[in-house]
Amino acid sequence: MTHIPPLSPRPLRHLSHVRRRVLTAAQLRGQGVTGADVNERCRPGGPWQRILPGVFLLHPGPSTAEERVHAALLYAARSNAPAPARAVHIPVQPGAEDPHAAQPYADALITGLAALALHGFTSAAPLLSLDTIDVLVPRMRRLRSTGCVRIVRTPSLPAPAFVTGVPVAAVPRALADAVAELTDAGAVHQLLTEAVRDGYCEPASVVKELTAARLLGRPHVMGAVDSLKAEGRAIAETHLYRMVHEHGLPDPVWNVDLRLPGGPHLGGLDAYWPEQAVAVELDIRTPRQDKDAVWAEYARKREYLERLGITVVHITPRKLRAAMEQQAAVVRTALMASNDRDPAAHVVVLPR
């Protein structure tokens, strides 16, 4: 049999790194491995196997989850340049990364349930149990789904997130691609709830991706999104409670409606300090709503309340989670500034 040069001073079979266990035909050719050599080694009972078209697993037996993900990316990548011909002369210290081991994954991202599993979702099935791995590629790529790979096309490839070095779609996009293949309402609800509850993303970003994917017309998706909005509000309210108590703000009255005595309803507020006439309102708009119309309503209410001498602080769930101390400082400043303002009009405070 033709001698196959090793990819490092150690024999190929002793290399455990996944990027040494899964290689493309182009990469093997770059190491002097001919097509005939590959065919010989991939015969039944041989030491290698073809895992996907043009992608080879350099050991017998089942592939690992990591190998399947790597193979899927190599199959879908725009180009897989062969490793440098002189790679054989580069010594690799035990435990060190071979400088030529990194492979390009041009124009390919893991998405869908596989991406959610990599992000750490407990409600997503483990990678090894997935029949298919979704790979996101630009629409014009000439690729077809095959084996364990399902090709998902997009007009513009989003910027990747990296999980243990693997390029994956950000959580909102991965959710949309996963939901597109799911018909079980419970599974959709679990994924969306975990995304918001565990802080992977905001409800608005999820709804934006679902809207772009034209999935909101599906009844089981619409139901999950309605629950998602309620979940997002509950989480934001919890963070608001934490902000008040952990940053030493005085206790407000929570979830109230304001009315003028004997007059019209002024609107609901998430927190209100009657003595200082300072209010906090959570901004939980989603892309499903008409942004201009909803914001106009926010602005009208705020303007009316401020004409009555009530300071309104708008806080988004994202800012509340990512910059709680800064938001607490804004509220504290508004409370302290109340001493320098004219007294506010008398309003009736009712539970909401």
C-alpha angles and dihedrals in degrees: 000000000000113000111249113211112234119244090234135007087280121078113265093242091060095057112101102181111113092231088061094047096052119047138158126239089251092054092048091050088053087060093050096261108142127211089251090054090051093048091050093051092046095055115121107287091016126133095252136047138194107245097177135357106297093358123102135196109217097213136051123250133045121336121242123238090254091052093050092051092047092047092050091053093046091050092051099038115113094232135008107194114203117253114264113281091235094055088108090068096054111097115225116208116219109273093010126121114250106238089224096046097087111098127205117245096191114181096357133105132172109242141163122038093341091057092047090051089052090048087056104255111166091199091058117086116254114267095248092056094054116102091203138029114213115222120192116218136165114278095245095057112116100227135127132207112258139162110342093345124096113189115221115192128211133180091232125019110233123229109275129243113215123226113183088337094308116123108233135169116261114263098261092053093042089052092052092050091047094047090050088067098041126090098172110100092202093054092049091048092050093051095047093044093050091049092058100030094053095044100249092133145335123270090243093060091049093049090048092057093043089051092050089050090051092236100130091086090069109095096220090051093047091052092050091049092053089053089046092057091051090047091050092051092048091051092047090050090051090053090048090054089049092050092054096046101036095047097046100248118157115261113267128198108264131228101357140161121223125214135173111244104274089349142095131314110265099195143267125290132194095217132007134185104201097190093054095032091229123144136188121208123187113226103219100159116151131201089253088072126074098261095203094048095045093045090048089055091050090049094048092051093046093048092049093048092047090051085059090052097259117134113218121202115196115206127182120216089240093056091043091055100038101036107022095149092052092050090048089053090053091052092045091052091051091050092049092047091058090083090064096050131083113261114276123243116270112264133180114242115210132176112260 
